[in-house]
Amino acid sequence: MLGQIATRLIPQHLLFFRKLEVHALVSIVVSCVLRVAGGIATANTLA
């Protein structure tokens, strides 16, 4: 009984954590891209 519950819950938790990881990676990439774009924009305005 407990084994069945565990096998049902564990994949859901793994999927949830995987979604969180993907979300974190996406936000990091977006922030890096925005920083680079901002740096290029400021460099262009200064030049």
PDB file of C-alpha atoms in Angstrom:
ATOM      1  CA  MET A   1       0.000   0.000   0.000  1.00  0.00           C
ATOM      2  CA  LEU A   2       2.679   2.512   1.006  1.00  0.00           C
ATOM      3  CA  GLY A   3       4.847   1.363  -1.883  1.00  0.00           C
ATOM      4  CA  GLN A   4       2.089   2.164  -4.367  1.00  0.00           C
ATOM      5  CA  ILE A   5       1.618   5.640  -2.877  1.00  0.00           C
ATOM      6  CA  ALA A   6       5.371   6.258  -2.982  1.00  0.00           C
ATOM      7  CA  THR A   7       5.682   5.152  -6.609  1.00  0.00           C
ATOM      8  CA  ARG A   8       2.838   7.510  -7.506  1.00  0.00           C
ATOM      9  CA  LEU A   9       4.158  10.493  -5.564  1.00  0.00           C
ATOM     10  CA  ILE A  10       7.868  10.280  -6.437  1.00  0.00           C
ATOM     11  CA  PRO A  11       7.510  10.842 -10.227  1.00  0.00           C
ATOM     12  CA  GLN A  12       5.251  13.849  -9.599  1.00  0.00           C
ATOM     13  CA  HIS A  13       7.805  15.366  -7.225  1.00  0.00           C
ATOM     14  CA  LEU A  14      10.612  14.727  -9.730  1.00  0.00           C
ATOM     15  CA  LEU A  15       8.594  16.393 -12.491  1.00  0.00           C
ATOM     16  CA  PHE A  16       7.875  19.332 -10.177  1.00  0.00           C
ATOM     17  CA  PHE A  17      11.557  19.766  -9.316  1.00  0.00           C
ATOM     18  CA  ARG A  18      12.516  19.392 -12.970  1.00  0.00           C
ATOM     19  CA  LYS A  19      10.051  22.166 -13.861  1.00  0.00           C
ATOM     20  CA  LEU A  20      11.572  24.347 -11.128  1.00  0.00           C
ATOM     21  CA  GLU A  21      15.084  23.648 -12.450  1.00  0.00           C
ATOM     22  CA  VAL A  22      14.044  24.539 -15.996  1.00  0.00           C
ATOM     23  CA  HIS A  23      12.350  27.710 -14.740  1.00  0.00           C
ATOM     24  CA  ALA A  24      15.481  28.701 -12.808  1.00  0.00           C
ATOM     25  CA  LEU A  25      17.725  28.029 -15.820  1.00  0.00           C
ATOM     26  CA  VAL A  26      15.446  30.055 -18.097  1.00  0.00           C
ATOM     27  CA  SER A  27      15.398  33.002 -15.683  1.00  0.00           C
ATOM     28  CA  ILE A  28      19.212  32.903 -15.376  1.00  0.00           C
ATOM     29  CA  VAL A  29      19.652  32.822 -19.157  1.00  0.00           C
ATOM     30  CA  VAL A  30      17.148  35.659 -19.620  1.00  0.00           C
ATOM     31  CA  SER A  31      18.883  37.829 -17.014  1.00  0.00           C
ATOM     32  CA  CYS A  32      22.275  37.173 -18.655  1.00  0.00           C
ATOM     33  CA  VAL A  33      20.896  38.048 -22.093  1.00  0.00           C
ATOM     34  CA  LEU A  34      19.317  41.227 -20.734  1.00  0.00           C
ATOM     35  CA  ARG A  35      22.618  42.217 -19.077  1.00  0.00           C
ATOM     36  CA  VAL A  36      24.568  41.627 -22.287  1.00  0.00           C
ATOM     37  CA  ALA A  37      21.954  43.520 -24.315  1.00  0.00           C
ATOM     38  CA  GLY A  38      22.059  46.373 -21.800  1.00  0.00           C
ATOM     39  CA  GLY A  39      25.857  46.441 -21.960  1.00  0.00           C
ATOM     40  CA  ILE A  40      25.794  46.585 -25.761  1.00  0.00           C
ATOM     41  CA  ALA A  41      23.145  49.319 -25.678  1.00  0.00           C
ATOM     42  CA  THR A  42      25.157  51.453 -23.237  1.00  0.00           C
ATOM     43  CA  ALA A  43      28.348  50.844 -25.253  1.00  0.00           C
ATOM     44  CA  ASN A  44      26.559  51.955 -28.425  1.00  0.00           C
ATOM     45  CA  THR A  45      25.167  55.094 -26.793  1.00  0.00           C
ATOM     46  CA  LEU A  46      28.590  55.961 -25.337  1.00  0.00           C
ATOM     47  CA  ALA A  47      30.333  55.347 -28.661  1.00  0.00           C
TER      48      ALA A  47
END
